[in-house]
Coordinates of C-alpha atoms in Angstrom, one line a residue:
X1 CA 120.7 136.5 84.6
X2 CA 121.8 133.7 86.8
X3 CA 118.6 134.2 88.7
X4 CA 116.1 134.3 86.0
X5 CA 117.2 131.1 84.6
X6 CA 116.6 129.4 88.2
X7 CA 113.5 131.1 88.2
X8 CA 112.7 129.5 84.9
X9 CA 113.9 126.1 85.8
X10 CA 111.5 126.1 88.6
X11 CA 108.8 127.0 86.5
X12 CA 109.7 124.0 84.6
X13 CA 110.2 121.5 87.2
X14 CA 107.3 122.8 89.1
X15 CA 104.9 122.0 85.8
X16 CA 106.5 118.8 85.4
X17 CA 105.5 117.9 89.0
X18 CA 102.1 119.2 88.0
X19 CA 101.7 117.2 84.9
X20 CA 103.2 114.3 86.6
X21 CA 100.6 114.3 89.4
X22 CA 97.9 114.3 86.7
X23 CA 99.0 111.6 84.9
X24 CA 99.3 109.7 87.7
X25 CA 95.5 110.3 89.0
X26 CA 94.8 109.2 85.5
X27 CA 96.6 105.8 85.2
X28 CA 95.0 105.2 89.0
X29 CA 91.3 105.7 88.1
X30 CA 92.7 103.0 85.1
X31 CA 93.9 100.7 88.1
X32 CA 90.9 100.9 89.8
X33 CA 89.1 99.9 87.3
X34 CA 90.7 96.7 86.6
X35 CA 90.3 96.2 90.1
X36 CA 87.0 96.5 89.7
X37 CA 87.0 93.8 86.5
X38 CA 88.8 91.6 89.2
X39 CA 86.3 92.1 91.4
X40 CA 83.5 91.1 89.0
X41 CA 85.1 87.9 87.1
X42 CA 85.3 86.7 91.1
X43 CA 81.8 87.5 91.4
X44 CA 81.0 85.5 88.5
X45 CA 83.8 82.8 89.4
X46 CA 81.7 82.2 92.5
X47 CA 77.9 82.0 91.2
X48 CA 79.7 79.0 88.6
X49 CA 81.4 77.3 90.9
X50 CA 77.8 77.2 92.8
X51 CA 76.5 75.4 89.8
X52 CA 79.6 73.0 89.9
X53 CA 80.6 74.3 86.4
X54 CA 84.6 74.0 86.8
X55 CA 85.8 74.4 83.6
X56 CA 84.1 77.7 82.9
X57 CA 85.9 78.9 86.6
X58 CA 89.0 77.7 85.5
X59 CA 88.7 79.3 82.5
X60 CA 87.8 83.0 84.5
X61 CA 90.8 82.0 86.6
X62 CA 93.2 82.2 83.5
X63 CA 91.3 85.5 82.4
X64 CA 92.3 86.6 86.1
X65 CA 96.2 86.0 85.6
X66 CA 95.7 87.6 82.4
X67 CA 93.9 90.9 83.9
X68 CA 97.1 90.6 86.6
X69 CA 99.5 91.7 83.9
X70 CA 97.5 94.8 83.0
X71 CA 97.8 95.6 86.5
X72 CA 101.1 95.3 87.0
X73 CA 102.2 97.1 83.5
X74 CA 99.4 100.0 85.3
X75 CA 101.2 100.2 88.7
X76 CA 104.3 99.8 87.7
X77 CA 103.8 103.0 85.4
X78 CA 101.9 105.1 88.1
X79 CA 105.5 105.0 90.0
X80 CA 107.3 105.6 87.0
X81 CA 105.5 108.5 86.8
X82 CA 105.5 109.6 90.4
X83 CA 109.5 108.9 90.3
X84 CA 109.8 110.4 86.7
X85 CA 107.9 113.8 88.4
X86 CA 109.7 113.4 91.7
X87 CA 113.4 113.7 90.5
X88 CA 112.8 115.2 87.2
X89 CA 115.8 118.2 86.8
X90 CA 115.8 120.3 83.8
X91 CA 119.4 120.4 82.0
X92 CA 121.0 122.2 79.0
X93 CA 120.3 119.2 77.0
X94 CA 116.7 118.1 75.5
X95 CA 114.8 115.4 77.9
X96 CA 114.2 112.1 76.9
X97 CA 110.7 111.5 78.6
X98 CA 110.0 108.2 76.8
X99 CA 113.4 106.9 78.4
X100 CA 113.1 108.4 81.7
X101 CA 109.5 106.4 82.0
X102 CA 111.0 103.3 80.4
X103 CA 113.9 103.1 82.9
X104 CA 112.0 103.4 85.3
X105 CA 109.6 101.4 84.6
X106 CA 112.7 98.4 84.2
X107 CA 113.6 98.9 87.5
X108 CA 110.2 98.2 89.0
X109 CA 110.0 94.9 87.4
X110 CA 113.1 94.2 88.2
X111 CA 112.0 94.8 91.6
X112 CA 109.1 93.1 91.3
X113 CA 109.8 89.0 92.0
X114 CA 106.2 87.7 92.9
X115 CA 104.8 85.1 91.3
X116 CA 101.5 85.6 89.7
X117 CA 100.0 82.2 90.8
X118 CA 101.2 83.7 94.2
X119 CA 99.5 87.2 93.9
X120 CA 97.0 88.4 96.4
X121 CA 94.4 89.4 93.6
X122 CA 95.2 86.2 92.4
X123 CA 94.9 84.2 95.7
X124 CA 91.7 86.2 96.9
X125 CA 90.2 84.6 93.5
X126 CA 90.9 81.3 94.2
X127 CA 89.7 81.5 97.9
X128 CA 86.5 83.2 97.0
X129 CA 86.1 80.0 94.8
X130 CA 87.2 77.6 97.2
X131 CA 84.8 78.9 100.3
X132 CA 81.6 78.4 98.3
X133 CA 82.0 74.4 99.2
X134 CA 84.7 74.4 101.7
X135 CA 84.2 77.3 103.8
X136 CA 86.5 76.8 106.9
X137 CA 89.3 74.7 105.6
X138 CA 92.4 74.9 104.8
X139 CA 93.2 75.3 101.1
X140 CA 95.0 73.2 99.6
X141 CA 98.9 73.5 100.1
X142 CA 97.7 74.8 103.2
X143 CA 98.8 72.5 106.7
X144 CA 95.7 71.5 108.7
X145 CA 97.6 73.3 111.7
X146 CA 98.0 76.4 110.0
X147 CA 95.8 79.8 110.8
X148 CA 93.0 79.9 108.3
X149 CA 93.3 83.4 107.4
X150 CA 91.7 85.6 104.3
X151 CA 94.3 86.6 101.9
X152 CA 92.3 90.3 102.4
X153 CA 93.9 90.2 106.0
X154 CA 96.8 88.8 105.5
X155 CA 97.7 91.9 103.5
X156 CA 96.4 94.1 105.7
X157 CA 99.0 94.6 107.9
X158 CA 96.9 96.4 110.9
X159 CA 93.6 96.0 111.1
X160 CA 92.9 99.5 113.2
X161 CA 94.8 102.8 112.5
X162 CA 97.5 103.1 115.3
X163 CA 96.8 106.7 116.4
X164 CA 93.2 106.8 116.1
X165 CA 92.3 103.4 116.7
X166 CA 89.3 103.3 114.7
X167 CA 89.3 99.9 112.6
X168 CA 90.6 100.4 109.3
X169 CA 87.4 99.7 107.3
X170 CA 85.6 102.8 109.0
X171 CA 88.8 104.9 108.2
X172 CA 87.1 108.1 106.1
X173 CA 90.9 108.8 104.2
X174 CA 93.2 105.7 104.8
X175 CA 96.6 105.6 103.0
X176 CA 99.6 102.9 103.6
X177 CA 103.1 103.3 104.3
X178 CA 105.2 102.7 101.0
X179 CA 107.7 101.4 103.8
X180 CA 106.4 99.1 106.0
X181 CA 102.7 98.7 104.5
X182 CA 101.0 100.1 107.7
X183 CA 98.0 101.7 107.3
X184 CA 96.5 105.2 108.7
X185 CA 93.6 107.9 108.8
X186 CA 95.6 110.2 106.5
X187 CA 95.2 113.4 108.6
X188 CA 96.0 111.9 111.5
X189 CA 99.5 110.4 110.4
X190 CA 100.2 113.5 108.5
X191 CA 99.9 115.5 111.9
X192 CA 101.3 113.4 113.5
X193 CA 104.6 113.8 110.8
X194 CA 104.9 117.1 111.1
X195 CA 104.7 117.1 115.1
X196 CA 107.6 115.2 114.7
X197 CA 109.3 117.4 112.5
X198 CA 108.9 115.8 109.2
X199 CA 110.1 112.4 109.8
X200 CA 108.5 109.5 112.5
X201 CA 108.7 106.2 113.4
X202 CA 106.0 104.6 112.3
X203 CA 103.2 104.4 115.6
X204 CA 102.6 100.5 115.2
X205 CA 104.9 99.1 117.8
X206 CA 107.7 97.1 116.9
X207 CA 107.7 98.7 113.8
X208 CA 111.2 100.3 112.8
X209 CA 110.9 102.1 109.5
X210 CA 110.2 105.9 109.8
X211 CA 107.5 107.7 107.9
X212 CA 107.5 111.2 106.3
X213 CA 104.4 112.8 104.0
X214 CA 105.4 112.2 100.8
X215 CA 105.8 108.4 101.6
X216 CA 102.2 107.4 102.9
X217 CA 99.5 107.0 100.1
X218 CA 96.4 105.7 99.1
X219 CA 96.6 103.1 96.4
X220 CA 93.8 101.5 94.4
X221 CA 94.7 98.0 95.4
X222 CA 94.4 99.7 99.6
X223 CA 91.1 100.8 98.4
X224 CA 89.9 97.1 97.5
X225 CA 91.2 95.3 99.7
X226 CA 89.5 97.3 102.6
X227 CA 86.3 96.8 100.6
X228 CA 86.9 93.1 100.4
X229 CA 87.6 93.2 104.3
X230 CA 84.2 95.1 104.8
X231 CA 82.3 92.0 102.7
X232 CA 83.8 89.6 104.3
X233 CA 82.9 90.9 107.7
X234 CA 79.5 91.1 106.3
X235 CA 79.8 87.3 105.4
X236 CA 80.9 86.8 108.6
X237 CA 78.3 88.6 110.6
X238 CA 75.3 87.0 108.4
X239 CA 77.2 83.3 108.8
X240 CA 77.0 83.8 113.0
X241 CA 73.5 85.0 112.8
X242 CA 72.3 82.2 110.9
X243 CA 74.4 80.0 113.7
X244 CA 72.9 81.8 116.5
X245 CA 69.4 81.8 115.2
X246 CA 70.1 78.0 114.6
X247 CA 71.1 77.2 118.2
X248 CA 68.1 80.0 119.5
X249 CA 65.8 77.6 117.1
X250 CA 67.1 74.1 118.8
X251 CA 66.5 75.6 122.2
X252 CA 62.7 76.0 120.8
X253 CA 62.1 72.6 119.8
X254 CA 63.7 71.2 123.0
X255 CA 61.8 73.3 125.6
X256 CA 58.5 72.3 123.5
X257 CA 59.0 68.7 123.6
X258 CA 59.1 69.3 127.4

């Protein structure tokens, strides 16, 4: 008897887990679209600040802050349910799902202190704005001595995976550390894990937290934020062409006049 109500209660948990994973996938493809919605209202941010029309960019600016919310609410119920899943236990009593979600969901905003005028989405927005007349200077708030850095690689913590060493916007599968944000090629971390025997340091030098499977992932906001790095590094390539071709065309004129 004993061991066919164990069985049974494995059968449940296991089925939770399941259902838990595909609710999850669901409220992701939700998250990446409203990344995508960022993605676009910075698009259009950038073709009116072109035309000078600041109002109307302040105004998708506000939208932005809005469309931040949703995000947050979104992620911070994809790890509800992934914790919800994760720890789930079947008792004698009847679960209470819709309070098992909403205190978890509590304790990731109470975990969660940023700022949303701080927020990278938020901050990418603004810089995307800002670089369309002041492309190479400091924001403002920023010191003059300060790095100028895109907010896209400031949250990128590596820019190449550690183990493969292939740069992380040519990565076919990357996923992040929920510890220590790193970034990886996913099979190559995961084997590396389990060479290990479950549990690693995590390969970037320096770097003290140790990794096991279940805590690298690949989140939506990963996902667009390598995409931003790969247009910006498409900016950046067309920008020095245009300044080589420049200089190339100088040369020209002088040697002609000679």
């Amino acid at each position: 008897m004993a061991s066919t109500s164990a069985s049974r209660a494995d059968g449940v948990t296991g089925r939770i887990r399941h259902a838990a994973v595909t609710l999850q996938d669901d409220n992701q493809a939700i998250v990446a679209e409203i990344l995508k919605a960022f993605g676009i209202l910075k698009e259009v941010a950038v073709a009116l600040e072109k035309d000078n029309q600041t109002p109307k960019v302040k105004e998708l600016e506000n939208a932005a802050v809005e469309l931040l919310q949703t995000y947050e609410d979104s992620m911070h119920l994809s790890t509800a349910i992934k914790c919800v899943g994760d720890t789930y236990e079947p008792s004698a009593e009847l679960t209470d799902f819709g309070k098992l979600f909403d205190n978890e969901i509590a304790k990731q905003k109470s975990n969660s202190s940023t700022d949303p005028q701080n927020h990278p989405l938020i901050r990418q927005f603004r810089e995307a704005v800002w670089n369309v007349h002041h492309r190479g200077q400091p924001m403002p708030g920023e010191e003059q001595d300060d790095v100028i850095m895109t907010s896209t690689q400031g949250n990128l913590l590596n820019v190449t995976c550690p183990l493969s060493g292939k740069p992380v916007t040519e990565l076919s599968a990357p996923v992040r550390s929920v510890e220590c944000k790193h970034i990886y090629e996913k099979e190559v971390i995961l084997h590396h894990i389990r060479s290990k025997g479950g549990n690693s340091k995590c390969p970037i030098g320096a770097c003290p937290k140790v990794l096991s499977a279940d805590k690298v992932s690949c989140d939506p906001l990963l996902l667009y934020e390598i995409e931003e790095m790969r247009s910006m590094n498409k900016r950046n390539a067309a920008t020095e062409f245009v300044e080589d071709f420049t200089v190339l065309g100088e040369g020209g004129d002088d040697s002609n006049c000679c």
